[in-house]
Coordinates of C-alpha atoms and ligand atoms in Angstrom, one line a residue:
M1 CA 41.1 -162.6 -3.5
T2 CA 40.4 -160.1 -0.7
P3 CA 42.8 -160.6 2.2
P4 CA 40.9 -161.8 5.3
N5 CA 41.4 -158.5 7.3
E6 CA 39.9 -156.5 4.4
A7 CA 37.1 -159.0 4.1
K8 CA 36.2 -158.1 7.7
S9 CA 36.1 -154.4 7.3
W10 CA 33.8 -154.4 4.2
R11 CA 30.7 -154.8 6.4
R12 CA 31.2 -151.5 8.3
A13 CA 31.5 -149.5 5.0
Y14 CA 28.6 -151.4 3.5
D15 CA 26.3 -150.8 6.4
S16 CA 27.2 -147.1 6.8
D17 CA 27.4 -146.0 3.1
G18 CA 25.4 -148.7 1.4
Y19 CA 28.3 -149.8 -0.7
V20 CA 31.8 -151.0 -0.7
V21 CA 34.5 -151.3 -3.4
L22 CA 36.8 -154.3 -3.4
E23 CA 39.9 -153.8 -5.5
G24 CA 42.0 -156.4 -7.2
L25 CA 39.5 -159.3 -7.3
L26 CA 40.4 -160.1 -10.9
G27 CA 44.1 -160.5 -11.9
V28 CA 45.5 -159.6 -15.3
A29 CA 44.9 -163.0 -16.9
E30 CA 41.3 -163.2 -15.6
L31 CA 40.5 -159.7 -16.9
R32 CA 42.0 -160.6 -20.3
E33 CA 39.8 -163.7 -20.4
V34 CA 36.6 -161.7 -19.5
R35 CA 37.4 -159.1 -22.2
E36 CA 38.0 -161.7 -24.8
A37 CA 34.8 -163.5 -24.0
L38 CA 32.9 -160.2 -24.0
A39 CA 34.3 -158.7 -27.2
P40 CA 32.2 -160.8 -29.7
L41 CA 29.1 -160.4 -27.6
L42 CA 29.4 -156.6 -27.5
E43 CA 30.1 -156.6 -31.3
Q44 CA 26.7 -158.1 -31.9
G45 CA 24.9 -156.2 -29.1
P46 CA 22.5 -153.4 -30.0
S47 CA 22.5 -150.1 -28.1
G48 CA 19.9 -149.4 -25.5
R49 CA 16.4 -148.6 -26.4
N50 CA 15.8 -145.7 -24.1
D51 CA 17.4 -143.3 -21.7
F52 CA 17.5 -145.8 -18.9
E53 CA 19.3 -148.5 -20.9
G54 CA 21.3 -145.7 -22.5
T55 CA 21.1 -145.0 -26.2
R56 CA 24.9 -145.0 -26.4
T57 CA 25.2 -148.0 -24.1
Q58 CA 25.4 -151.6 -25.2
R59 CA 23.9 -154.2 -22.9
V60 CA 24.3 -158.0 -23.2
Y61 CA 21.7 -159.7 -21.1
T62 CA 21.7 -163.2 -19.5
L63 CA 25.5 -163.1 -19.3
A64 CA 25.6 -166.0 -16.7
G65 CA 24.3 -168.3 -19.5
R66 CA 27.0 -167.2 -22.0
G67 CA 30.0 -169.1 -20.9
R68 CA 32.3 -170.4 -18.1
T69 CA 34.1 -167.1 -17.8
F70 CA 30.9 -165.3 -16.8
E71 CA 29.8 -168.2 -14.5
R72 CA 33.0 -167.8 -12.6
L73 CA 32.2 -164.1 -11.9
V74 CA 28.8 -165.0 -10.5
E75 CA 30.4 -167.6 -8.3
H76 CA 33.4 -165.6 -7.2
P77 CA 34.2 -166.8 -3.7
A78 CA 34.8 -163.3 -2.2
I79 CA 31.4 -162.1 -3.6
L80 CA 29.5 -165.2 -2.5
S81 CA 31.0 -165.0 1.0
M82 CA 29.5 -161.4 1.2
M83 CA 26.1 -162.5 -0.2
D84 CA 26.1 -165.4 2.4
E85 CA 26.2 -162.6 5.1
L86 CA 23.8 -160.1 3.4
L87 CA 21.0 -162.4 2.1
M88 CA 19.1 -165.4 3.3
P89 CA 20.3 -168.9 2.4
N90 CA 19.1 -170.0 -1.1
Y91 CA 19.5 -166.5 -2.4
L92 CA 19.2 -166.1 -6.2
L93 CA 20.9 -164.4 -9.1
T94 CA 18.4 -161.8 -10.2
A95 CA 20.0 -160.6 -13.4
S96 CA 23.3 -160.8 -15.2
Q97 CA 24.5 -158.3 -17.9
A98 CA 27.4 -156.5 -19.4
I99 CA 27.0 -152.7 -19.6
A100 CA 29.3 -150.9 -22.0
I101 CA 28.9 -147.1 -21.8
A102 CA 30.3 -145.4 -25.0
A103 CA 31.7 -141.9 -25.3
G104 CA 29.0 -139.2 -25.3
E105 CA 26.5 -141.2 -23.2
T106 CA 24.5 -139.0 -20.8
P107 CA 23.9 -139.8 -17.2
Q108 CA 21.4 -142.5 -16.5
P109 CA 18.3 -141.7 -14.5
A110 CA 19.2 -142.2 -10.8
H111 CA 17.4 -145.2 -9.3
T112 CA 17.5 -148.0 -6.8
D113 CA 17.8 -151.6 -8.0
D114 CA 15.2 -153.2 -5.8
S115 CA 12.5 -150.7 -6.4
F116 CA 10.4 -153.4 -8.2
Y117 CA 9.6 -154.7 -4.7
R118 CA 6.9 -152.4 -3.5
V119 CA 7.7 -152.8 0.2
S120 CA 7.8 -149.5 2.0
R121 CA 11.1 -147.9 2.9
P122 CA 13.3 -147.6 5.0
R123 CA 13.8 -151.4 4.9
P124 CA 16.6 -153.9 4.4
A125 CA 17.6 -154.4 0.8
I126 CA 15.9 -157.2 -1.0
S127 CA 18.7 -157.4 -3.5
V128 CA 22.4 -156.7 -3.5
S129 CA 24.1 -155.5 -6.6
T130 CA 27.6 -156.2 -7.8
M131 CA 29.3 -154.1 -10.5
W132 CA 32.5 -155.5 -11.9
A133 CA 34.9 -152.9 -13.5
I134 CA 36.1 -154.5 -16.7
D135 CA 37.7 -151.2 -17.7
D136 CA 39.1 -148.7 -15.2
F137 CA 36.2 -146.6 -13.9
T138 CA 37.3 -143.0 -13.9
E139 CA 35.7 -139.6 -13.1
D140 CA 34.9 -138.9 -16.7
N141 CA 34.2 -142.3 -18.4
G142 CA 30.8 -143.1 -16.9
A143 CA 31.8 -144.7 -13.6
T144 CA 28.8 -145.7 -11.6
Q145 CA 27.7 -142.9 -9.3
V146 CA 26.1 -143.4 -5.9
I147 CA 24.6 -141.3 -3.1
A148 CA 26.2 -142.7 0.1
G149 CA 23.7 -143.3 2.8
S150 CA 20.7 -143.2 0.5
H151 CA 20.0 -146.9 1.3
R152 CA 18.5 -145.6 4.5
W153 CA 16.1 -143.1 2.8
S154 CA 12.4 -143.4 3.2
D155 CA 10.0 -143.5 0.2
D156 CA 9.3 -139.8 0.6
E157 CA 13.0 -138.9 0.6
L158 CA 13.4 -141.0 -2.5
V159 CA 10.6 -139.2 -4.3
N160 CA 12.1 -135.8 -3.3
M161 CA 15.3 -136.7 -5.2
Y162 CA 13.4 -136.3 -8.5
Y163 CA 12.5 -133.0 -10.2
G164 CA 8.9 -133.9 -9.7
D165 CA 8.1 -134.4 -13.4
D166 CA 8.2 -137.7 -15.3
S167 CA 11.7 -137.3 -16.5
L168 CA 13.3 -139.0 -13.4
G169 CA 15.9 -136.3 -13.5
L170 CA 17.8 -135.7 -10.3
A171 CA 16.8 -132.6 -8.5
P172 CA 19.7 -130.1 -8.5
Q173 CA 20.4 -130.1 -4.8
Y174 CA 21.2 -133.9 -4.9
A175 CA 23.8 -133.7 -7.7
P176 CA 26.6 -132.7 -5.3
Q177 CA 26.0 -135.8 -3.3
L178 CA 26.8 -138.1 -6.1
R179 CA 30.1 -140.0 -5.7
S180 CA 31.8 -141.6 -8.7
L181 CA 33.0 -145.1 -8.0
V182 CA 36.5 -144.6 -9.3
M183 CA 38.2 -148.0 -9.3
P184 CA 40.7 -149.9 -11.4
A185 CA 39.7 -152.7 -13.7
G186 CA 39.3 -155.9 -11.8
S187 CA 37.6 -154.3 -8.9
C188 CA 34.0 -154.9 -7.9
A189 CA 31.6 -152.5 -6.2
V190 CA 29.0 -154.2 -4.0
F191 CA 26.0 -152.1 -3.1
A192 CA 22.6 -152.4 -1.5
G193 CA 19.5 -152.7 -3.8
T194 CA 18.1 -149.7 -1.8
L195 CA 21.1 -147.4 -2.7
V196 CA 20.5 -144.6 -5.2
H197 CA 22.9 -144.8 -8.1
R198 CA 23.2 -144.3 -11.8
G199 CA 25.6 -145.0 -14.7
G200 CA 27.6 -141.8 -15.1
E201 CA 28.0 -139.5 -18.1
N202 CA 30.8 -140.6 -20.4
R203 CA 32.8 -137.5 -21.2
S204 CA 35.9 -139.5 -22.3
N205 CA 36.8 -140.9 -25.7
G206 CA 36.7 -144.5 -24.5
V207 CA 34.2 -147.1 -23.5
R208 CA 33.4 -148.0 -19.9
T209 CA 32.7 -151.7 -19.6
A210 CA 31.1 -153.3 -16.5
I211 CA 29.4 -156.5 -15.6
S212 CA 26.5 -156.3 -13.3
N213 CA 25.4 -159.4 -11.4
P214 CA 22.7 -158.5 -8.7
Y215 CA 21.5 -161.2 -6.3
C216 CA 18.2 -161.2 -4.4
E217 CA 16.4 -162.8 -1.5
P218 CA 15.2 -166.4 -2.3
W219 CA 11.5 -165.4 -1.9
A220 CA 11.7 -162.4 -4.3
R221 CA 11.0 -162.7 -8.1
Q222 CA 14.1 -162.5 -10.3
Q223 CA 14.4 -159.7 -12.8
E224 CA 15.5 -162.2 -15.5
N225 CA 13.6 -165.3 -16.2
F226 CA 16.6 -167.7 -16.5
F227 CA 14.3 -170.8 -16.9
L228 CA 13.2 -169.5 -20.2
S229 CA 16.4 -167.9 -21.4
I230 CA 19.1 -170.4 -20.6
P231 CA 18.6 -173.8 -22.4
K232 CA 18.6 -176.8 -20.1
N233 CA 21.6 -178.4 -21.8
K234 CA 23.7 -175.4 -20.8
V235 CA 22.3 -175.4 -17.2
R236 CA 23.2 -179.1 -16.9
Q237 CA 26.9 -178.1 -17.4
M238 CA 26.9 -175.6 -14.6
S239 CA 27.8 -176.1 -11.0
P240 CA 25.0 -177.1 -8.5
R241 CA 25.6 -173.7 -6.8
L242 CA 25.0 -171.7 -9.9
Q243 CA 22.0 -173.9 -10.9
S244 CA 20.6 -173.2 -7.6
M245 CA 21.1 -169.4 -7.9
L246 CA 19.4 -169.4 -11.3
G247 CA 16.3 -170.8 -9.6
Y248 CA 16.8 -174.6 -9.7
S249 CA 16.4 -174.6 -6.0
V250 CA 13.7 -174.7 -3.3
H251 CA 13.3 -172.0 -0.7
P252 CA 11.9 -174.1 2.2
P253 CA 9.5 -175.5 2.7
F254 CA 8.4 -175.6 -0.9
M255 CA 8.8 -172.3 -2.8
G256 CA 10.1 -173.1 -6.3
Q257 CA 8.7 -176.7 -6.4
V258 CA 7.8 -178.2 -9.8
T259 CA 4.7 -180.3 -9.5
A260 CA 5.8 -181.1 -5.9
R261 CA 9.3 -182.1 -6.9
H262 CA 12.7 -180.3 -6.5
P263 CA 13.2 -178.2 -9.7
R264 CA 16.7 -179.7 -10.1
K265 CA 15.0 -183.0 -11.2
V266 CA 13.8 -181.2 -14.3
L267 CA 17.4 -181.1 -15.4
N268 CA 17.6 -184.9 -15.5
P269 CA 17.1 -185.9 -19.2
E270 CA 14.9 -188.8 -17.9
F271 CA 12.5 -186.4 -16.2
V272 CA 9.0 -186.8 -17.4
N273 CA 6.8 -183.7 -17.1
P274 CA 3.5 -185.1 -15.7
L275 CA 1.7 -182.4 -17.7
A276 CA 3.3 -183.2 -21.0
D277 CA 0.9 -184.4 -23.7
Ligands
AKG1 O1 26.2 -148.9 -15.6 C1 26.2 -148.5 -14.5 O2 27.1 -148.0 -13.9 C2 24.9 -148.5 -13.7 C3 23.8 -149.3 -14.4 C4 22.6 -149.5 -13.6 O3 22.5 -149.1 -12.5 C5 21.4 -150.1 -14.2 O4 21.3 -150.2 -15.5 O5 20.5 -150.5 -13.5

């Protein structure tokens, strides 16, 4: 857990740079548990299908639906207390995935995580990302790279960052601005959905494993459709808070309703869908 005095100072760094790194959120035993839970999933997992996912990167999607260990990360109290400050009440989990960048992977195209929301910039972030370091993040193993302060850029500044072709390559003058988020395993980087970042090049011989859990405003569409991906019998076992973050919640007065009922009612085995045949 973050000591209270550190918890207070995160906000200044987050507001000025667009990100903050919290070290030591996971202890040795918790890290071991996460690695053990991830190992069989990564063994099955295919590599990415394109340059963005990373052809030498394994991704496991819908991690929050794959066991208690991952649920606990989503609900980590230090992270949720930050989200409570950064997003409106009833905020949602927008995606949940493991990202294992293998040796030889090239840099990911630089991007922002809330670019899906076509609302002109500069503007407040509509999502906030968390990137858990499950391995140490180093200068050469693919640590996430960010451009500090880019969360304040306008749409024009964002477009200028690219070469101007379709490759989404970073224009050369921006490369020196990239900072690698070097941090020990067990840390978590929290950054604005408006911040320019990318997965780094992996020049090491090892794998860089991370877990990415971004959260979004309660009125914004989630990247992952958890209603369809996580079976209801699994959702029923989860805490009310997590159920709510997956979307079994109402953003007042009635966004998210199910035939004029609270969506949590759908989890009750007795629930009868009025539209069912
Ligand atoms: O793996 C990373 O460090 C960043 C990944 C990322 O930003 C993404 O896939 O959207």
